[in-house]
XYZ file of C-alpha atoms in Angstrom:
440
model
C -11.190 20.928 -43.505
C -11.123 18.856 -46.944
C -13.620 16.856 -48.758
C -12.144 13.882 -48.700
C -11.305 14.356 -44.968
C -14.667 15.701 -44.510
C -16.898 12.773 -46.175
C -14.387 10.131 -44.308
C -15.985 11.510 -40.809
C -19.686 11.802 -42.438
C -19.061 8.032 -43.129
C -17.708 7.136 -40.260
C -21.083 8.833 -38.486
C -23.254 7.352 -40.251
C -21.796 3.716 -39.482
C -21.482 4.384 -36.024
C -25.011 5.450 -36.564
C -25.902 2.142 -37.700
C -24.024 0.102 -35.615
C -25.659 1.857 -32.584
C -29.203 0.440 -33.984
C -28.133 -2.911 -34.615
C -26.785 -2.708 -30.892
C -30.314 -1.912 -30.034
C -31.383 -5.131 -32.126
C -29.638 -7.265 -30.587
C -31.161 -6.510 -27.195
C -34.686 -6.684 -28.431
C -33.727 -10.204 -29.981
C -31.892 -11.258 -27.018
C -35.046 -10.723 -25.383
C -37.001 -12.712 -27.796
C -34.669 -15.626 -27.248
C -35.385 -15.753 -23.536
C -39.061 -15.983 -24.599
C -38.532 -18.776 -27.101
C -36.317 -20.641 -25.241
C -38.845 -20.581 -21.992
C -41.484 -21.927 -24.565
C -39.267 -24.399 -25.638
C -38.683 -25.693 -22.017
C -42.379 -25.194 -21.057
C -43.110 -27.709 -24.443
C -40.307 -29.770 -23.202
C -41.976 -30.032 -19.782
C -45.337 -31.478 -21.446
C -43.875 -33.899 -23.232
C -42.382 -35.747 -20.716
C -45.453 -35.786 -18.612
C -46.709 -37.007 -21.374
C -44.506 -39.580 -22.541
C -46.664 -41.795 -20.495
C -49.978 -41.011 -21.686
C -51.840 -40.865 -24.726
C -49.739 -40.547 -27.652
C -51.848 -37.301 -29.447
C -51.180 -35.673 -26.393
C -47.051 -36.076 -26.759
C -47.505 -35.736 -30.253
C -48.914 -31.936 -29.669
C -45.993 -31.691 -27.005
C -43.537 -32.298 -30.038
C -45.231 -30.384 -32.126
C -45.593 -27.253 -30.066
C -42.120 -28.115 -29.411
C -40.733 -27.888 -32.580
C -42.490 -24.663 -32.915
C -40.434 -23.475 -30.074
C -37.251 -24.592 -31.645
C -38.097 -23.218 -34.776
C -38.936 -19.659 -33.125
C -36.052 -20.211 -30.982
C -33.697 -21.023 -33.612
C -34.955 -17.830 -36.633
C -34.124 -15.607 -33.498
C -31.065 -16.852 -32.682
C -30.044 -16.512 -36.279
C -31.704 -12.802 -36.771
C -29.226 -11.810 -33.422
C -26.037 -13.250 -35.879
C -27.018 -11.196 -39.114
C -27.481 -7.704 -36.618
C -24.137 -9.125 -35.737
C -22.534 -9.535 -38.816
C -24.408 -6.234 -39.836
C -22.686 -4.325 -36.894
C -19.261 -5.816 -37.426
C -19.645 -4.611 -41.108
C -20.559 -1.018 -40.761
C -18.279 -0.593 -37.794
C -15.236 -2.574 -40.432
C -16.551 0.053 -43.258
C -15.766 2.867 -40.204
C -12.442 1.819 -39.942
C -12.465 1.760 -44.034
C -13.731 5.039 -44.108
C -10.528 6.657 -41.958
C -7.591 4.610 -43.086
C -7.011 0.580 -42.677
C -3.810 1.655 -41.108
C -5.828 2.908 -38.246
C -8.376 0.004 -38.193
C -5.786 -2.600 -35.439
C -5.416 0.477 -32.902
C -8.842 1.215 -32.947
C -9.676 -2.207 -31.778
C -6.785 -2.621 -29.388
C -7.803 0.713 -28.212
C -11.332 -0.450 -28.210
C -10.148 -3.084 -25.353
C -7.327 -1.031 -23.398
C -10.381 1.529 -22.736
C -13.170 -0.884 -21.736
C -10.393 -2.751 -19.920
C -8.902 0.515 -18.274
C -12.519 2.144 -17.126
C -13.260 -1.497 -15.682
C -10.436 -1.608 -13.489
C -11.249 1.918 -12.276
C -14.898 1.360 -11.826
C -13.924 -1.556 -9.530
C -11.931 0.299 -7.602
C -15.039 3.365 -7.354
C -17.034 0.294 -6.325
C -14.637 -0.704 -3.698
C -14.888 2.839 -1.841
C -18.509 2.435 -1.807
C -19.263 -0.987 -0.505
C -16.403 -0.598 1.850
C -15.784 2.911 2.599
C -18.340 5.204 4.443
C -18.593 7.171 1.034
C -22.414 7.098 -0.802
C -22.676 6.337 -4.822
C -23.712 10.055 -5.175
C -20.194 11.296 -3.323
C -18.053 8.892 -5.505
C -19.569 9.981 -8.250
C -18.751 13.232 -7.914
C -14.924 12.465 -6.164
C -14.524 10.304 -9.506
C -15.123 12.878 -11.763
C -13.146 15.254 -9.749
C -10.078 12.773 -9.426
C -9.853 12.118 -13.374
C -9.661 16.485 -13.535
C -6.976 16.413 -11.264
C -5.177 13.501 -13.025
C -4.835 16.186 -16.251
C -2.364 18.053 -14.208
C -0.601 14.932 -12.502
C 2.771 13.354 -13.327
C 0.473 9.692 -11.394
C -1.609 7.215 -13.106
C -5.471 8.009 -12.167
C -5.683 4.211 -11.579
C -3.421 5.063 -8.112
C -4.744 7.906 -7.249
C -7.966 5.737 -6.763
C -6.197 3.580 -5.063
C -5.103 6.343 -2.926
C -8.320 7.690 -2.834
C -9.988 4.071 -1.381
C -7.154 4.696 1.726
C -8.403 8.410 2.706
C -12.020 7.317 2.304
C -11.315 3.989 3.972
C -9.914 6.017 6.982
C -12.636 8.155 8.032
C -11.648 11.362 6.326
C -14.501 13.607 5.697
C -15.689 13.838 1.971
C -15.070 16.882 1.625
C -11.609 16.868 3.080
C -10.882 13.750 0.931
C -9.817 15.699 -2.358
C -7.231 17.830 -0.709
C -5.976 14.599 1.440
C -5.552 12.948 -2.292
C -3.775 15.956 -3.656
C -1.280 16.225 -1.084
C -0.508 11.932 -1.528
C -0.259 12.755 -5.985
C 2.170 15.439 -5.274
C 4.504 14.040 -2.920
C 3.807 11.014 -5.000
C 4.887 12.784 -7.475
C 7.993 13.971 -5.943
C 9.146 10.612 -5.768
C 7.917 9.229 -2.064
C 6.090 6.003 -3.339
C 2.887 5.204 -4.900
C -0.305 7.812 -4.456
C -1.695 4.958 -2.369
C 1.613 4.201 -0.367
C 1.395 8.065 0.815
C -2.162 8.172 1.161
C -1.953 5.388 2.945
C 1.042 7.205 5.189
C -0.608 10.528 5.849
C -4.190 8.706 6.922
C -2.194 6.757 9.261
C 0.007 9.595 10.665
C -3.705 11.838 11.425
C -5.080 8.814 12.754
C -1.811 7.964 14.994
C -1.677 11.164 16.560
C -5.578 11.954 16.448
C -5.033 14.901 14.440
C -7.447 16.580 11.992
C -7.544 16.600 7.708
C -6.495 20.367 8.306
C -3.114 19.141 9.486
C -2.678 16.796 6.643
C -0.405 19.747 4.451
C 1.970 19.602 7.515
C 2.478 16.079 8.155
C 3.429 15.735 4.298
C 5.695 18.593 4.282
C 7.529 17.358 7.388
C 7.767 13.604 5.495
C 9.026 15.552 2.407
C 11.491 17.860 4.376
C 12.875 14.249 6.049
C 13.594 13.037 3.080
C 15.485 15.910 1.611
C 17.554 16.258 4.940
C 18.328 12.567 4.794
C 19.768 10.271 2.645
C 18.387 7.411 0.507
C 15.850 6.274 -1.564
C 12.552 8.349 -1.118
C 10.375 5.847 -1.579
C 11.469 3.988 0.873
C 11.057 6.598 3.775
C 6.911 5.858 3.243
C 6.959 2.311 4.183
C 9.413 2.852 6.505
C 6.994 5.016 8.785
C 4.315 3.335 8.579
C 6.014 0.554 10.437
C 7.047 2.604 13.329
C 3.513 4.997 13.976
C 1.852 3.462 16.060
C 4.701 2.863 18.533
C 5.757 6.250 18.070
C 2.456 7.636 18.687
C 2.200 5.392 21.820
C 5.324 6.688 23.144
C 4.685 9.438 23.132
C 7.093 10.992 20.269
C 5.852 13.601 17.644
C 5.831 12.940 13.914
C 8.397 15.355 13.594
C 10.566 14.016 16.140
C 10.527 10.617 13.902
C 11.056 12.365 10.809
C 13.890 14.072 12.579
C 15.369 11.256 13.557
C 15.362 9.326 10.971
C 16.262 11.603 8.785
C 19.600 12.321 11.578
C 19.940 8.353 11.063
C 20.023 7.732 7.610
C 22.609 10.531 7.215
C 25.314 8.212 9.205
C 24.680 5.334 6.501
C 21.613 3.261 7.530
C 18.703 2.813 5.799
C 15.224 3.765 5.945
C 14.564 0.913 7.115
C 16.673 -0.022 9.274
C 16.145 3.682 11.334
C 12.667 2.495 11.809
C 13.893 -1.044 13.341
C 16.284 1.071 15.153
C 13.444 3.598 16.572
C 10.638 0.857 16.967
C 13.301 -1.683 18.919
C 14.657 1.356 21.581
C 10.624 2.432 21.803
C 9.593 -0.833 22.547
C 12.120 -1.276 25.280
C 10.545 1.943 26.708
C 7.004 0.841 26.234
C 7.498 -2.988 27.349
C 10.739 -3.011 29.107
C 12.547 -6.605 29.926
C 13.190 -7.126 33.545
C 17.229 -6.817 32.418
C 16.687 -3.178 31.142
C 14.381 -2.576 34.383
C 16.907 -3.349 36.713
C 20.010 -1.302 35.141
C 17.670 1.788 34.500
C 17.115 1.394 38.418
C 21.046 0.846 39.170
C 21.852 4.600 37.402
C 18.730 5.675 39.211
C 16.107 5.556 36.446
C 12.431 3.997 35.502
C 10.868 4.026 32.123
C 7.996 5.763 33.005
C 10.598 8.696 33.900
C 11.938 8.073 30.595
C 8.593 8.024 28.438
C 7.681 11.074 30.986
C 10.416 13.388 29.428
C 9.836 11.739 26.025
C 6.318 12.920 26.132
C 7.069 16.475 27.545
C 10.868 17.379 26.501
C 10.986 15.112 23.143
C 13.295 11.976 22.257
C 16.171 13.611 21.423
C 15.978 14.935 25.896
C 15.285 10.964 26.712
C 18.458 9.620 24.966
C 20.849 12.591 26.029
C 19.713 11.422 29.883
C 20.381 8.077 29.017
C 23.940 8.900 27.874
C 25.000 11.276 31.275
C 23.490 8.645 33.633
C 25.545 6.041 31.681
C 28.536 8.499 31.711
C 28.697 7.853 27.643
C 29.728 4.842 28.018
C 28.924 2.073 25.376
C 29.089 -1.276 27.870
C 26.827 0.654 29.995
C 24.509 1.694 27.104
C 24.999 -1.825 25.374
C 23.685 -3.657 29.818
C 20.948 -0.645 29.227
C 19.476 -1.196 25.765
C 20.849 -4.794 24.785
C 19.662 -5.138 20.963
C 22.450 -3.699 18.182
C 19.659 -1.944 16.391
C 18.402 -0.232 19.315
C 21.306 1.039 20.634
C 22.402 2.261 17.347
C 19.111 4.867 17.128
C 20.270 6.635 20.550
C 23.914 6.341 19.154
C 23.088 8.760 16.067
C 20.376 10.877 18.006
C 22.028 11.916 21.613
C 25.847 10.985 20.298
C 27.551 12.430 17.854
C 24.975 13.713 15.749
C 22.969 15.558 18.153
C 23.441 18.665 16.893
C 22.956 17.475 13.319
C 19.453 16.431 15.382
C 18.431 19.222 16.586
C 18.760 21.435 13.270
C 17.081 18.718 11.320
C 14.379 18.809 14.582
C 14.340 22.678 14.024
C 13.890 22.640 10.021
C 11.113 19.772 10.367
C 9.386 21.842 12.994
C 8.603 24.905 11.186
C 7.835 22.922 7.821
C 5.775 24.123 5.760
C 4.747 24.570 1.778
C 7.759 21.515 1.086
C 5.347 19.548 -0.837
C 4.234 21.740 -3.141
C 7.615 23.641 -3.428
C 9.042 20.021 -4.745
C 5.647 19.336 -7.307
C 6.481 22.810 -8.603
C 10.118 22.139 -9.431
C 8.644 18.706 -11.182
C 6.420 20.454 -13.178
C 8.529 21.853 -16.179
C 11.037 18.684 -15.953
C 10.705 16.284 -19.415
C 10.108 13.318 -17.050
C 6.921 14.919 -15.223
C 5.187 16.172 -18.766
C 5.331 12.546 -20.468
C 3.792 11.198 -17.590
C 1.679 13.733 -17.292
C 1.138 13.429 -21.384
C 0.445 9.434 -20.538
C -1.580 9.861 -17.980
C -3.627 12.055 -20.278
C -4.379 9.428 -22.108
C -4.979 7.115 -19.623
C -8.111 9.561 -18.527
C -9.050 9.683 -22.011
C -8.897 5.821 -21.935
C -11.241 5.356 -18.920
C -13.828 8.463 -20.090
C -14.112 6.969 -23.435
C -14.598 3.224 -21.551
C -17.022 4.337 -19.416
C -19.210 5.123 -22.159
C -18.778 1.855 -24.007
C -19.460 -0.239 -21.042
C -22.434 1.956 -19.935
C -23.738 0.021 -23.335
C -22.250 -3.782 -23.519
C -22.542 -3.892 -19.820
C -26.717 -3.951 -19.664
C -26.234 -6.777 -22.456
C -24.241 -8.812 -20.504
C -26.203 -9.104 -18.151
C -29.209 -10.039 -20.160
C -27.467 -12.874 -20.821
C -26.150 -13.858 -17.601
C -29.703 -13.118 -15.861
C -32.162 -14.235 -18.369
C -30.748 -15.577 -21.809
C -27.946 -18.620 -20.312
C -30.996 -19.527 -16.934
C -33.682 -19.989 -20.195
C -30.909 -21.445 -22.350
C -29.572 -23.909 -19.247
C -33.831 -24.814 -18.344
C -34.301 -26.077 -22.104
C -31.259 -28.094 -21.907
C -32.275 -29.672 -18.300
C -36.027 -30.113 -19.480
C -34.455 -31.987 -22.879
C -32.388 -34.771 -20.309
C -35.969 -35.927 -18.714
C -37.892 -36.451 -22.630
C -37.723 -40.095 -23.430
C -35.881 -41.087 -26.580
C -39.102 -42.193 -28.183
C -41.013 -39.036 -27.672
C -38.164 -37.161 -29.393
C -40.112 -37.839 -32.927
C -41.423 -35.075 -35.240
C -44.468 -35.356 -37.311
């Protein structure tokens, strides 16, 4: 390091120390202002009470109030002086490095405090709205920021994902692993970390699975996207809409994933596939009178179909419908009047039945797809660029947390003590008769 740079750093350190000292002065003076303001208010109240009494008493109260106001004014002037000194020290620190960096430093300070504020708010929601304690969330927060430096998804998005995981009832010790899986899947393109975390925890709860099953569910979701066709991010949203009814009908997550993948291969979007499956399953769990009548005509009942789905799988139930109706579209349409629902049956049990069986077998034996997809992304320019941006984001949050730890107590002091005292003075002034406001 050359002499000029060393001298500049020394000046920066000295200016920083001076600025911190002025911050302490400001804090102390704000306390003094609060005391003086309360004294002024007391004097004003005395004046109001004495206004109808002896003139000497009112005069004494006025003199006391004037002294309190002088003290108040002096302390306010002292705060202004300290703030000016602090501004001067900060300006000197910027000049010591280079005038070129002044604006970026100020912008960086603002960005850091804002980033830290948003992050802190999300962490506070986890404490307030989930079963995690403040101590547990503090540890999770540190682990999250460390994990984020190796990810391409933003730390703020990961924080929102952690909220979904924590609020779903997942044990604290398992939350970071679910967050890692969600962030890895999000990096692979399955949506935001929050969206994947919401789907993952929704699947675990819908199928009464534990955290140990999270990797398999995530791998099956990734494989469904790989086997299917369409935007990866659409799958997570579409899955979320059909999970409750699929689990209630006895359709496993693997079957659901295979059906969605198969249906998107015949030019249905993920959203259309979810709608079709939802409607056909709804027809089985809450059948219309027409459906009940048509099934009875071919020797079936909705309970039989539900039992077959539960024991033999979705495809077996759909194939039975195809067999009983002799594959006749008109007959099938009588059984399943909803066109989209009928499309779902035909996609799984019709010409695509063999493809569905192959995809289902692949998804049933899924393992490691999420980690493999994440690994393949790590050497790409886009991943490393986003990771670099994420590292800067983590740096901003960490720096901002330090700044906010200094600033927040000062703001709270103003909100809780100084502002109410000043308002009290203002209200007291309103009560003093104009003729009393004459100082000797």
